[in-house]
Every structure is written in structure tokens, then in C-alpha cells.
mmCIF file with all atom_site columns, C-alpha atoms in Angstrom:
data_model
loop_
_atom_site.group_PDB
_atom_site.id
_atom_site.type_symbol
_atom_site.label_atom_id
_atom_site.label_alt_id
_atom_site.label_comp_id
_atom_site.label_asym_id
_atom_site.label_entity_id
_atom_site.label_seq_id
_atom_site.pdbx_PDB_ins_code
_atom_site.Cartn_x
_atom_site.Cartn_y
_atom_site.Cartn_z
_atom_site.occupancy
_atom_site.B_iso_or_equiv
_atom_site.pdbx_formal_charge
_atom_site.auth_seq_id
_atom_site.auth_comp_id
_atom_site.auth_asym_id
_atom_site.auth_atom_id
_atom_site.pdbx_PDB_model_num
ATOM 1   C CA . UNK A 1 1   ? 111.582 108.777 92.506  1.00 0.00 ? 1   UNK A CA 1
ATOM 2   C CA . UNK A 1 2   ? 111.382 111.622 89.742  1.00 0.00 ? 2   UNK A CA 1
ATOM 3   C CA . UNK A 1 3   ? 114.655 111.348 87.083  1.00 0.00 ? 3   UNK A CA 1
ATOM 4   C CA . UNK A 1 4   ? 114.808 115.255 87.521  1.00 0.00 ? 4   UNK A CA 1
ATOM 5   C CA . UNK A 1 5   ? 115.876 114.506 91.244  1.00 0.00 ? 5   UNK A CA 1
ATOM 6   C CA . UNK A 1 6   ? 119.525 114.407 91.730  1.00 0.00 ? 6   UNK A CA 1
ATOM 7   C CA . UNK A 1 7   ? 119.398 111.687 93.773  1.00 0.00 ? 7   UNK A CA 1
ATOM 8   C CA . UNK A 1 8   ? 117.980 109.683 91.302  1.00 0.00 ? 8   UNK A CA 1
ATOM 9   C CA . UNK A 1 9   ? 121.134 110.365 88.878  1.00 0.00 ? 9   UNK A CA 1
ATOM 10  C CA . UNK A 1 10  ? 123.371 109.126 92.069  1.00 0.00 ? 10  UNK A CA 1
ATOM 11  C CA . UNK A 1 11  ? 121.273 106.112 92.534  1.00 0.00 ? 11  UNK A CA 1
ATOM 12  C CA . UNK A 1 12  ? 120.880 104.733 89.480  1.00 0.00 ? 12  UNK A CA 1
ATOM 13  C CA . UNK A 1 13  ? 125.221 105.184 88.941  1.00 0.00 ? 13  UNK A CA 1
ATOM 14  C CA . UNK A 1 14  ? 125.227 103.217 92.368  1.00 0.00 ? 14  UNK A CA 1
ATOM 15  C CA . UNK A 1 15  ? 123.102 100.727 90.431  1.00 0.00 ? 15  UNK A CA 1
ATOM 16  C CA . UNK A 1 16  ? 125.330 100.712 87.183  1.00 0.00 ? 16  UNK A CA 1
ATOM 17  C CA . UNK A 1 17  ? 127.961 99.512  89.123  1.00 0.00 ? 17  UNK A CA 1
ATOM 18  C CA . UNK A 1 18  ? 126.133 96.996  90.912  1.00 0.00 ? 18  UNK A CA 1
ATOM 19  C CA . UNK A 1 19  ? 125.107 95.260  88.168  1.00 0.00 ? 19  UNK A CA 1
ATOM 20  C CA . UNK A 1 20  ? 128.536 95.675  86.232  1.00 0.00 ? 20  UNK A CA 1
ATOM 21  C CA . UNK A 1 21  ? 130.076 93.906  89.633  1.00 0.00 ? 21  UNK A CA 1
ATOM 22  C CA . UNK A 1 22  ? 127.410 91.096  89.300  1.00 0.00 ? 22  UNK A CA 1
ATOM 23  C CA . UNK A 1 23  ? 128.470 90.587  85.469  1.00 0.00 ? 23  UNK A CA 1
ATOM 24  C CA . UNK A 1 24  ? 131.734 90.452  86.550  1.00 0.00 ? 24  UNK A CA 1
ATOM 25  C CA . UNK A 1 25  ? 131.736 88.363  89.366  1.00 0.00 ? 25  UNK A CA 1
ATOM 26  C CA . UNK A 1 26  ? 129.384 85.715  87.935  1.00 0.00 ? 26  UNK A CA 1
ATOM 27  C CA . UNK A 1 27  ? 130.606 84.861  84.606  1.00 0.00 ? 27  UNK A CA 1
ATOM 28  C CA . UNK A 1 28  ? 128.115 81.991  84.004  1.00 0.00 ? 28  UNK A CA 1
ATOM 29  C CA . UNK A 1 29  ? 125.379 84.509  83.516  1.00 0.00 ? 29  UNK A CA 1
ATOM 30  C CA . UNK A 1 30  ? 127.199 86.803  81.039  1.00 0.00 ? 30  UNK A CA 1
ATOM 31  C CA . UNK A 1 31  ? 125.832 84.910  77.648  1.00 0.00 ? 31  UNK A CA 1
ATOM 32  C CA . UNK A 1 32  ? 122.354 85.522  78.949  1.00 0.00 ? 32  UNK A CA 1
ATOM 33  C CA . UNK A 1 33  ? 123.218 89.100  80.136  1.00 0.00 ? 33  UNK A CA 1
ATOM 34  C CA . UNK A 1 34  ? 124.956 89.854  76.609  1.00 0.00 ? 34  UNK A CA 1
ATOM 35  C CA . UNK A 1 35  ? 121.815 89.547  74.825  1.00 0.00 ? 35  UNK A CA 1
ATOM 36  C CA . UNK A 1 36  ? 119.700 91.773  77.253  1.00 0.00 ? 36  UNK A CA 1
ATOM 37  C CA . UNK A 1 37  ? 119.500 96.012  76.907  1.00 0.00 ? 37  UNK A CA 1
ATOM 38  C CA . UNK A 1 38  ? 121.223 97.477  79.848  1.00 0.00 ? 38  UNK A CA 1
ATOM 39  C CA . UNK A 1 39  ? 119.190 99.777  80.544  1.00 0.00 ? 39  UNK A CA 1
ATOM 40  C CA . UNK A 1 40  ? 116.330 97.656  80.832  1.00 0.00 ? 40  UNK A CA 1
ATOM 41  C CA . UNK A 1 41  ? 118.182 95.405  83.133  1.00 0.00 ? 41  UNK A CA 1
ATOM 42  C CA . UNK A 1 42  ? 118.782 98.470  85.289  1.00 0.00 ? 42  UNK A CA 1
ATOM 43  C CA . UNK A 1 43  ? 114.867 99.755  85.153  1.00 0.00 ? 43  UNK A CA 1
ATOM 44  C CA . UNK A 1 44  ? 114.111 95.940  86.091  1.00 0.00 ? 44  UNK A CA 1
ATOM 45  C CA . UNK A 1 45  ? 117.098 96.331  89.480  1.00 0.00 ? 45  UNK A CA 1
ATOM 46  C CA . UNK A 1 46  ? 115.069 99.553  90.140  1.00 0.00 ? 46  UNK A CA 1
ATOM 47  C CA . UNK A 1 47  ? 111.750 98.398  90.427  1.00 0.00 ? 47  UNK A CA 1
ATOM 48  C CA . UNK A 1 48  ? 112.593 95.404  92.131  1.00 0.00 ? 48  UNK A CA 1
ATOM 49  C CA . UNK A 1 49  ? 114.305 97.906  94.590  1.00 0.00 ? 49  UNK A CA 1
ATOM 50  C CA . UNK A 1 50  ? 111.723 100.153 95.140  1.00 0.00 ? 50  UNK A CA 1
ATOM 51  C CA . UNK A 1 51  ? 109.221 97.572  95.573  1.00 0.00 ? 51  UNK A CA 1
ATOM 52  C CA . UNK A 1 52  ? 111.083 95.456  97.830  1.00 0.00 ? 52  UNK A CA 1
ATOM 53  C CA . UNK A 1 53  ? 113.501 97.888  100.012 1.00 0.00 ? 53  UNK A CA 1
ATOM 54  C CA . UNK A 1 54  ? 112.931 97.955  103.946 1.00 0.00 ? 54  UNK A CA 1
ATOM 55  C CA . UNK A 1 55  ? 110.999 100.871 104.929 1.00 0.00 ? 55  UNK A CA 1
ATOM 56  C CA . UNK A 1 56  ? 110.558 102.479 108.574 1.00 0.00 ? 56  UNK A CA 1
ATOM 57  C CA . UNK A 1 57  ? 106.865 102.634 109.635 1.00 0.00 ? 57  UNK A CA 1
ATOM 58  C CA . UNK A 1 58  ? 104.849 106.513 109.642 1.00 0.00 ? 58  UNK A CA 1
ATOM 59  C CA . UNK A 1 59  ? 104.797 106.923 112.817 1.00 0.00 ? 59  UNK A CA 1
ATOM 60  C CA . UNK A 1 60  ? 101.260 108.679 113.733 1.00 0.00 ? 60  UNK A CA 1
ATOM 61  C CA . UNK A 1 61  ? 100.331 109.859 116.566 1.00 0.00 ? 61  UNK A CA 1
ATOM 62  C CA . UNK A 1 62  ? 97.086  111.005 117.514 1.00 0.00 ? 62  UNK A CA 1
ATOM 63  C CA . UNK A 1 63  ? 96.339  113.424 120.780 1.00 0.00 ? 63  UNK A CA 1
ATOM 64  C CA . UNK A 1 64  ? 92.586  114.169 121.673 1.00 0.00 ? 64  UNK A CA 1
ATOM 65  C CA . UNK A 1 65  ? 92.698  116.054 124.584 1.00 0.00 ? 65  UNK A CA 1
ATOM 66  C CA . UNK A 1 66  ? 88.661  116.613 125.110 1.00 0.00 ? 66  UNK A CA 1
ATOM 67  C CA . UNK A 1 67  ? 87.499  112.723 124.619 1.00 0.00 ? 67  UNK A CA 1
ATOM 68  C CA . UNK A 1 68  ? 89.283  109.401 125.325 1.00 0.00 ? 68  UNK A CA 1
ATOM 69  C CA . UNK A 1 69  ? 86.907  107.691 123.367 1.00 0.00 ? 69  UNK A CA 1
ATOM 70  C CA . UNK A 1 70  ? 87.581  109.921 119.972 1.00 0.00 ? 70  UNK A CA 1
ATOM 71  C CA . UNK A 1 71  ? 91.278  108.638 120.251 1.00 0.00 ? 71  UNK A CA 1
ATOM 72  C CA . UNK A 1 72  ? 89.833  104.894 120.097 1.00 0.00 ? 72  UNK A CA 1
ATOM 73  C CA . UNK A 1 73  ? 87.577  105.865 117.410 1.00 0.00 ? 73  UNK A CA 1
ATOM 74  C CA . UNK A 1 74  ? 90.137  107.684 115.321 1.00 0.00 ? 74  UNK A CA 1
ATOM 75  C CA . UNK A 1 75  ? 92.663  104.770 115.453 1.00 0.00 ? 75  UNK A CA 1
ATOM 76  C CA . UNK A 1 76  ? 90.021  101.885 114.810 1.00 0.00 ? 76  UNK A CA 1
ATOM 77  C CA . UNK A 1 77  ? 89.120  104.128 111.778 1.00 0.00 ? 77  UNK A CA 1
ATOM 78  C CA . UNK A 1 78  ? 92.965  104.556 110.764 1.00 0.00 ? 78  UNK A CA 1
ATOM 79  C CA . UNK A 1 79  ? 93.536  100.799 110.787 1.00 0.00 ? 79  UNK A CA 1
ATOM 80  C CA . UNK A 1 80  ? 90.212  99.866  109.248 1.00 0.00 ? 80  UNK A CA 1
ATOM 81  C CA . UNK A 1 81  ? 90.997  102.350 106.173 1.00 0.00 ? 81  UNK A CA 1
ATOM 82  C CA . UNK A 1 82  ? 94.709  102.214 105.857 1.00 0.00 ? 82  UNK A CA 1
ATOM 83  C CA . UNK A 1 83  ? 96.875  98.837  105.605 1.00 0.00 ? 83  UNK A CA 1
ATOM 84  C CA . UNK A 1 84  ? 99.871  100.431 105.132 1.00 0.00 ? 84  UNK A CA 1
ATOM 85  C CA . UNK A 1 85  ? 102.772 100.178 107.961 1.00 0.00 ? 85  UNK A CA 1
ATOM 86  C CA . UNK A 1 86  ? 101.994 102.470 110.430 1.00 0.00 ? 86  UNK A CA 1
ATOM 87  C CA . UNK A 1 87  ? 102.668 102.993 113.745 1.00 0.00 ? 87  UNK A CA 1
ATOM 88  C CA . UNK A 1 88  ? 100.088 104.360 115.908 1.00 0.00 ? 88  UNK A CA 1
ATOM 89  C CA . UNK A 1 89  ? 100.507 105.893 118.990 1.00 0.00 ? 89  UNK A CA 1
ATOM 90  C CA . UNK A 1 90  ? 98.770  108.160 122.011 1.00 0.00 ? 90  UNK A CA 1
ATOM 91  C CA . UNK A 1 91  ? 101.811 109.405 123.461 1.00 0.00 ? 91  UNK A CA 1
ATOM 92  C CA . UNK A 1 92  ? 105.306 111.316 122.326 1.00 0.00 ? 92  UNK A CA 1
ATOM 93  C CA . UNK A 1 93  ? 104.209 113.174 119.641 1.00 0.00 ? 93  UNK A CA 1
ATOM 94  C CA . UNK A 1 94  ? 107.707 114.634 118.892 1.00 0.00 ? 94  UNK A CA 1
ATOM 95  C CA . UNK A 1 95  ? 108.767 111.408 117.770 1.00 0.00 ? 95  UNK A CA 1
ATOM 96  C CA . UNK A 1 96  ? 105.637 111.372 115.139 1.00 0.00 ? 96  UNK A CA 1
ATOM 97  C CA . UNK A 1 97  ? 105.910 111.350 111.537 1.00 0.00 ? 97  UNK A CA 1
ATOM 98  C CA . UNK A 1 98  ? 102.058 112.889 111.639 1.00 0.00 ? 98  UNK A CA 1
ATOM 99  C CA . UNK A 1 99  ? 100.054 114.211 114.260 1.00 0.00 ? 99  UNK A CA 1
ATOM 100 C CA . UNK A 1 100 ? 95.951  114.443 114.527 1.00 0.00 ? 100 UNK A CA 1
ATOM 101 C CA . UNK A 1 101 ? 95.246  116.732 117.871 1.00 0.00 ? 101 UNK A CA 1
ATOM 102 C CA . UNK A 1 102 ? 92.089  118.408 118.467 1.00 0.00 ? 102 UNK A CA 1
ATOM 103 C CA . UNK A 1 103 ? 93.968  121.225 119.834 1.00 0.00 ? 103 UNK A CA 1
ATOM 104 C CA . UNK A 1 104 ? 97.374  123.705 118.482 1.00 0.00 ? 104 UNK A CA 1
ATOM 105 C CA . UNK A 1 105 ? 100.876 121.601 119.078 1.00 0.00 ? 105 UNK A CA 1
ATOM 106 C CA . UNK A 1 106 ? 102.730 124.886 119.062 1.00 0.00 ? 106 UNK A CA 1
ATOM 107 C CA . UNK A 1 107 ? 106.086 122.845 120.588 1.00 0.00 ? 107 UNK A CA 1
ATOM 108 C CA . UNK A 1 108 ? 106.240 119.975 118.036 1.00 0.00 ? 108 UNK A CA 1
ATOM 109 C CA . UNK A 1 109 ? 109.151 120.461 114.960 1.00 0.00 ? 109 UNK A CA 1
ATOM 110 C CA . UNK A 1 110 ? 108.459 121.999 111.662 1.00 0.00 ? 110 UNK A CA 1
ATOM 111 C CA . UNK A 1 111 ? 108.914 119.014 109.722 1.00 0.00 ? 111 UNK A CA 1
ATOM 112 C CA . UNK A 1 112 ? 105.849 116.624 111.390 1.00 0.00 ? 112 UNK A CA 1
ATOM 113 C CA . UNK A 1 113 ? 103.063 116.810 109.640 1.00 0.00 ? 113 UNK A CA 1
ATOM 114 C CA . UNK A 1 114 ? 100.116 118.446 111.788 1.00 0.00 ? 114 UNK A CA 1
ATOM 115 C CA . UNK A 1 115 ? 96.295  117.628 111.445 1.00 0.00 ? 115 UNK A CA 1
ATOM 116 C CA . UNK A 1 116 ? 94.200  119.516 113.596 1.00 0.00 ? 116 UNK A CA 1
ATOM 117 C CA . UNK A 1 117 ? 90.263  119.260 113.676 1.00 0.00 ? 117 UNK A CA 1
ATOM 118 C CA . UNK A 1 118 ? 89.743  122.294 116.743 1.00 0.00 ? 118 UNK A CA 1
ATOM 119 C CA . UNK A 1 119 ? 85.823  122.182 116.570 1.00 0.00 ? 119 UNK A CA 1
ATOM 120 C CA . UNK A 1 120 ? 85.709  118.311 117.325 1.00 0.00 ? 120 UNK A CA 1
ATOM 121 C CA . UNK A 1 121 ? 84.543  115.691 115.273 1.00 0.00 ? 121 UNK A CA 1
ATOM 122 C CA . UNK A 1 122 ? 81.004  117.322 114.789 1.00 0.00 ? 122 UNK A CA 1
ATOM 123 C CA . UNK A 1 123 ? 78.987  115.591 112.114 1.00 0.00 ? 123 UNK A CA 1
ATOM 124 C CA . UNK A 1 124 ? 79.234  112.637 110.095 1.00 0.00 ? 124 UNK A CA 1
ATOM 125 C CA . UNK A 1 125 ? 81.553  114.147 107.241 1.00 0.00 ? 125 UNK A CA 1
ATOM 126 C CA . UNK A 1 126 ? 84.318  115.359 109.983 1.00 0.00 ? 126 UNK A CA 1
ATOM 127 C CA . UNK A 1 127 ? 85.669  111.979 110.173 1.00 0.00 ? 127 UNK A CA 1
ATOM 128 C CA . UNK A 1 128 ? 85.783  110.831 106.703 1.00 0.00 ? 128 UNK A CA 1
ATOM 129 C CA . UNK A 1 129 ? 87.607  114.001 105.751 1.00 0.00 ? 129 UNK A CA 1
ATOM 130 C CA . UNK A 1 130 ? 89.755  114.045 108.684 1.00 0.00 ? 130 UNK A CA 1
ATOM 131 C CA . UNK A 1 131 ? 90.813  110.271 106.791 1.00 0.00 ? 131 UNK A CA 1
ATOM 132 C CA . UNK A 1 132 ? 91.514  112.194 103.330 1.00 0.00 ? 132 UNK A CA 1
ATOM 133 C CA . UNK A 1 133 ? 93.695  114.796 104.743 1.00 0.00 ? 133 UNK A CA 1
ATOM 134 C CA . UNK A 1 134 ? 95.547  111.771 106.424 1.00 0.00 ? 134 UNK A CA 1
ATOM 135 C CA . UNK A 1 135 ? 95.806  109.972 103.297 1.00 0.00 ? 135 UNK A CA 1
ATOM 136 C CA . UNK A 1 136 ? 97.100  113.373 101.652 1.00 0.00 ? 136 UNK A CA 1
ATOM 137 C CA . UNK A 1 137 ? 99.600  113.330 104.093 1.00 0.00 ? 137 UNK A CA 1
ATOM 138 C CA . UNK A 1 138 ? 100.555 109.838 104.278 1.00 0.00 ? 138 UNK A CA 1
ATOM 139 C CA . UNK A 1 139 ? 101.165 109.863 99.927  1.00 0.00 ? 139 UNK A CA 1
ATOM 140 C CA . UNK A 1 140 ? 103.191 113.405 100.407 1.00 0.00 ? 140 UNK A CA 1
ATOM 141 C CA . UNK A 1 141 ? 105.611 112.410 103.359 1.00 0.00 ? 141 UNK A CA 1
ATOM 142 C CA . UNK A 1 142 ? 106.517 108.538 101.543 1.00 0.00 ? 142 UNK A CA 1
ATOM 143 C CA . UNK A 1 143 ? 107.210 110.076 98.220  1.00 0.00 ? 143 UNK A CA 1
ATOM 144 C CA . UNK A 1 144 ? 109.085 112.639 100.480 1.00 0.00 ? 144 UNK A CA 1
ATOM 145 C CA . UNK A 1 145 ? 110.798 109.868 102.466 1.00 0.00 ? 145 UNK A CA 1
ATOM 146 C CA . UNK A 1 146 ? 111.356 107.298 98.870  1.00 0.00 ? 146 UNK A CA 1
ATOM 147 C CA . UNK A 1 147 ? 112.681 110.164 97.581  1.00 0.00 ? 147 UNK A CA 1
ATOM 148 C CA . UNK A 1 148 ? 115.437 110.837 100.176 1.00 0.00 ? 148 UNK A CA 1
ATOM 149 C CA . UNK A 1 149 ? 116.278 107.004 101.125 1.00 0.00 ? 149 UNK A CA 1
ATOM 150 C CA . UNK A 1 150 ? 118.030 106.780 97.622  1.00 0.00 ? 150 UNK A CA 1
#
């Protein structure tokens, strides 16, 4: 989360009060919490936050049309490369957070991200690209998504 985002400005209020509940309610702490900076307390609350808060899994769909086989591949490549919490998935691509389709998804919404590789998967650097534009997209739509959950 940027500190030029609004929501950041809301959030970290939210957290103010937080803590200044905790202080209150829990009085045996309050020596140690008198000597500490504030503010560093709060930066502490945040990180532990961001590190630690739930977090729905991308959903990621992926829709070969011309070759079974190239779904397999492109999902047994996904999960070797990325240990992140995804969901992967062959079917209802509406409900995607990102789609890979060898062919134009003209009906899916605006806001799911769309990877298309039209010509196939036709020499060895096709694939390892095709897993750098997903990565793109995977670091743009969770700082997108971190970025709104606050």
C-alpha cells in the first residue's frame, strides 16, 4: 500500500484506534507501551497486517481450445514456477481473476486480466514468456487487490 493512496490514510486511522483501544483495555502493558514511539508501534501493527491478513486465491483460468494437452502443460508449468495461492481452473472463465486462451474471449468482463498466445505455443521461448506476462499480471492485480482490501 502506497501512503499517497487514500485508503492508506483511512487504514492506518482504523489502526490508531486499534491500538489506542488495546492501551486502554490492557493496562498492564501501558509502562512498556509508554516508552515505545507510536508511530513505530503502528508501522510494526501494519506489517504484521499485511503480512499476515487472509487473502482470496487468483483465480486463473486457462482455456486452450486447439490442444488438451497444452492446458496440462501450461498448468504443470504454472504450479512448478509459481507457489503463490492460486487457483487453477479449465472451466468458467468469468469467474477468473486471469485468463490464458489461445483464442479472443470477446464475452469475458473488462476487469479480468486476459493473456492470449493466438499463434500457439510455437518454439521454446513461447512458454517461458507466456510465464513472465503471467507473473506481470499476477504482481499488478495483488498490489491492485492489497491495495483495495484496506
Amino acid at each position: 500500500m502506497q501512503q499517497d493512496n487514500p485508503a492508506f490514510s483511512v487504514f492506518m486511522k482504523r489502526l490508531r484506534k486499534f491500538y489506542q483501544v488495546f492501551n486502554q483495555e490492557n493496562p498492564q502493558y501501558s509502562t512498556d507501551l509508554e516508552k515505545e514511539n507510536v508511530d513505530w508501534i503502528l508501522e510494526d501493527l501494519f506489517h504484521l497486517y499485511d503480512c499476515y491478513r487472509q487473502v482470496e486465491p487468483l483465480r486463473i483460468g486457462v482455456n486452450c481450445t486447439s490442444n488438451y494437452y497444452v492446458s496440462d502443460d501450461i498448468i504443470g508449468k504454472i504450479k512448478q514456477v509459481f507457489t503463490d495461492n492460486l487457483q487453477l481452473q479449465t472451466s468458467q472463465m468469468a469467474k477468473c481473476d486471469i485468463v490464458i486462451s489461445d483464442c479472443p474471449l470477446p464475452d469475458l468482463a473488462p476487469e479480468i486480466k486476459k493473456i492470449y498466445f493466438i499463434d500457439g505455443l510455437a518454439n521454446r521461448d513461447s512458454l517461458p514468456l507466456l510465464m513472465e506476462r503471467l507473473a506481470h499480471e499476477i504482481f499488478t492485480l495483488k498490489n491492485q487487490l492489497s491495495t483495495e482490501a484496506t
